[in-house]
Amino acid sequence: MSAGRAQAFWLRNLTAKIAAIPMILTSLVIFIGCSIWTVVYSFTSSRSLPVTDFVGFRQYERLFGAHRWSLAVENIAIYGVLTLVFALTVGFILAALLDQKIRFESIFRTIFLYPYAMSFIVTGVVWQWMFNPGLGIQHFVRQLGFENFTFDLISNRNTVIYAIAIAGIWQITGFAMVLMLAGLRAVDDQIWKASRVDGIPAWKTYVMIIIPMMRGVFVTSLVIIAAGIVKLYDLVVAMTNGGPGFASDVPAMYVYNWLFERANLGHAMAASTMMLLTVLIIMVPWFYMEYGRKNKN
Amino acid sequence: MNSIEIRDLVLRFGKTTVLQDLDLDIEQGEFLVLLGSSGCGKSTLLNCIAGLLEVSEGQIFINGRNVTWEEPKDRGIGMVFQSYALYPQMTVKGNLSFGLKNAGASKEEIEKRIKNASQMLQIENLLQRKPAELSGGQRQRVAIGRALVRDADVFLFDEPLSNLDAKLRTELRVELKQLHKRLQNTMIYVTHDQIEAMTLADRIAIMKNGFIQQLDSPATIYNRPKNKFVAGFIGSPAMNFLEGTLDCTGEPHFVVGEAKIPLAGYEFSQNLEGKTQSSFGIRPEHIVYGEEAQKAPFNAKVTVDVFEPMGSDTQVWAHVEGQNFRFRIDGRDKIANGDEMLIGFDPACASIFHGETEERI
Amino acid sequence: MKNEPKGPRPRKAFSPGRIMLYSILVVAAIYYALPLYIMIVTSLKGMPEIRMGNIFAPPVEVTFAPWVKAWDSACTGLYCEGLKVGFWNSVKITVPSVIVSIAVASVNGYALVNWKFKGSEFFFAVLIFGSFIPYQVMLYPLVIITRELGIFGSLWAVIFVHTIFGMPLLTLIFRNYFAALPEELFKAARVDGAGFWGIYWKVLVPMATPIFVVAVILQVTGIWNDFLFGIVFAGQPNFPMTVQLNNIVNTTQGIKEYNVNMAATMLTAMVPLVIYFVSGRFFVRGIAAGAVKG
Ligand SMILES: Nc1ncnc2c1ncn2[C@@H]1O[C@H](COP(=O)(O)OP(=O)(O)OP(=O)(O)O)[C@@H](O)[C@H]1O
Ligand SMILES: [Mg+2]
């Protein structure tokens, strides 16, 4: 290749590189750079403005000592486990039911999925209204004659997180169902034929053959939903704004609060670093599995 | 007693009819091949026999028992699929035993059958592996094993070899033939590979658009195809057809343009008189050339249009009376475009088809 | 012979299994549809009826006053201008954000597939990984960056942030789509002398209409539904609809007007819901496209 052509080639590729600058900047400056910035400043005593006065693990000590933070962590753990378990199992069951050559399948699918199209704020506001002790579901059941019926999750400190979980699960299940349905449809129908010839009942085929085959779909759904759970913020804002007291606080809200309302950057950064750490613990093994293996092959 | 009887079978998907009034009798121990082009309803027929599809009309008997309404597992069948359809998360042993366990067979019985089947298929050393760790040929052996352990009366195969490469296909084909010899079970085998059909089958059923066109031994199908479709479908390269007129006014002969082909020795299937518009079919491999052609009952001079050397032999394209024509010569013979050649054939090996009905005459 | 099994197996119109199947589905469907139903009926009742009746009861007297009030004069703290301001802010945020983010991401996907350069896959991996990092981790640094760029508290900041956080998923689906196109198309255009942009505009964009539709739907719903970036970056006058909705509903002043709240909620949910009901197929495809990694 002559020098001129080599240069022309290089120049043409240059356009591509220039076009990719937004991506390069985003990945380096925002995703890597900002994360590192946050981690670094979590070791400082920054208050309303970032300062480089390093104080070691002081912020973390305070964080782990804070009752509010442990409440937030406990809440997100409860919410996370409930959401994952219910979204995945109910999502799979609904998908399996819809896969039985149902009439009006698309109507059912549309109904199960529409919550996912709405904002968490909308979901939160609606469920807040339904949980309203004075006029909501509790009121309705009492009107039916069950005077002592209580369904007052939302204003009780011990149960408020379950109210939020109910709303969150309601919104996300359709998403899980769609992924599961796609997974079920991707199963070779000769597998089904083989199991019928073998005389395996349908439920057993699901449990012993189909679900193990769909491991990948389950893992992917789990990772995507889990990543969403860590970000949980809007729903809590709309439903309870963290209340009563701090009873429904979650890490994302905690960080927001210390960033913008209490102006204690160092502390907020320590909290967000903990969030980052959690995500890394979930993500790195999965990422390694998905991409590491593929690159080897 | 027939192993399988199918009476007036109709199968519709919604409004489209895939199988129409199909009747089929298969003898005990017979190896029947269903052959036809893609979409003609072979798999559909096989699935009906297996009970995986519910028939729209008609009846199916297996070993004299009416199984039309029975579940696949109760029909005494084993089935092997094109994509193997092994249960991917189970070991080979798990795959073989799953159906048996589910049917409540005893541990010893399961062990015994697995041992038997795996010996027969030479997969004993693979029993602890997962399907993903097997080659295509091994997978298909396991799939056959899964049918084998069911101790079925009838085996159904839906294109079991078409996912394998050519070499493995040949190997497994021979193994299947040996297996059939040993087991003496009835087998129904779907394929669209005519070599497989010719080599494996006791009888071949040629299908088109949901109808069985001809059901006969491979030799009969090859030598005396019932209609023009079967004639063109079987054989590679395909049969030559010369359009012309069959003249039975005197000594029967076939007229193509200027040429007259005498039909001494041709076995007529129909008694026709007068002249009939028809096609004269002759297989490329039945055409002789050179000295032999001079001795043949009919011969003609042709000009070579194109030739395709294939190693062992060379395919030559020429034309007779303006119609395209193909034959094979020895690969060692020298040939050039535009060469004149004398070719000939024996009309006794030919097939003549009616111009309108396309039935054999 | 008459009773001999023949033809299809006789079946009761509804076997117990099928009845159970449909019952479960119907119950589940009612559960999932209920909140939408309650939203609509509450928004059509007057306050007295709400206090007297129950939330499941359909309105006795249908009134659209709550809708008018929610749109025109509901109060968010000090201001009583209704949701219309938020609606137009959301439009002003969504339209440019969708255009910019899709433009950038489609070029990314194209470069990743057809103009691989050293490290391009690395940047992509970081991008995908980045999509799982909680926003809170990058929130404050982004505030600093937008402040330094002089756009903090303006529509530009929100557009900027949406472009960044929309990039991973969009790049992924464009990359996968372009990778599935035959490479010969690209090579032929290159032999014809087309350059980077020529190929992009003349070959890829015309072929990628369906994936652009998917991307638009994904982004419109995603950005319309966003709350966090709106409240942090847009600045008070530019608050999107979700933020205003939250302010209206959760304002501590005055008596609660649940019918107005629900009307406001319906108004906020309207745009994504209409998109979803009209183009559900593309919506589902967007979900599936986002879930298939690699
Ligand atoms: N579930 C179905 N619904 C509607 N039509 C179908 C269905 N299954 C098959 N068909 C149609 O029935 C016809 C026969 O299909 P079948 O699978 O039996 O073909 P085949 O002979 O096995 O072809 P191949 O060699 O490609 O496997 C085809 O035209 C096909 O389109
Ligand atoms: Mg088939």
Short mmCIF file of C-alpha atoms in Angstrom, two decimals, chain A residues 188 190-191 193-201 204 208-209 212-213, chain B residues 47 51-52 71 73 81-83 85-89 98 102 146 150:
data_model
loop_
_atom_site.label_atom_id
_atom_site.label_comp_id
_atom_site.label_asym_id
_atom_site.label_seq_id
_atom_site.Cartn_x
_atom_site.Cartn_y
_atom_site.Cartn_z
CA ASP A 188 -37.42 -25.43 20.08
CA GLN A 190 -39.30 -30.29 19.01
CA ILE A 191 -38.31 -30.35 22.70
CA LYS A 193 -42.78 -32.90 21.09
CA ALA A 194 -40.04 -35.11 22.51
CA SER A 195 -41.34 -34.65 26.02
CA ARG A 196 -44.88 -35.47 24.91
CA VAL A 197 -43.69 -38.66 23.28
CA ASP A 198 -41.85 -39.44 26.53
CA GLY A 199 -45.12 -38.88 28.34
CA ILE A 200 -43.88 -36.08 30.60
CA PRO A 201 -46.73 -33.94 31.97
CA LYS A 204 -43.02 -31.31 34.80
CA MET A 208 -37.41 -30.08 34.71
CA ILE A 209 -36.62 -29.05 31.15
CA PRO A 212 -33.33 -24.99 33.28
CA MET A 213 -33.07 -24.18 29.58
CA ASN B 47 -46.80 -36.03 13.68
CA GLY B 51 -50.24 -38.24 18.02
CA LEU B 52 -48.52 -34.86 18.22
CA GLU B 71 -51.72 -39.71 23.69
CA LYS B 73 -46.87 -41.94 25.01
CA PHE B 81 -36.19 -35.35 15.56
CA GLN B 82 -34.14 -33.33 13.14
CA SER B 83 -32.78 -30.98 15.80
CA ALA B 85 -34.39 -32.24 20.79
CA LEU B 86 -32.28 -33.56 23.63
CA TYR B 87 -32.96 -32.10 27.06
CA PRO B 88 -29.94 -29.82 27.29
CA GLN B 89 -29.57 -29.66 31.07
CA PHE B 98 -36.38 -39.44 31.97
CA ASN B 102 -41.76 -40.81 34.62
CA ARG B 146 -34.03 -42.20 23.69
CA ARG B 150 -38.97 -46.85 25.05
#
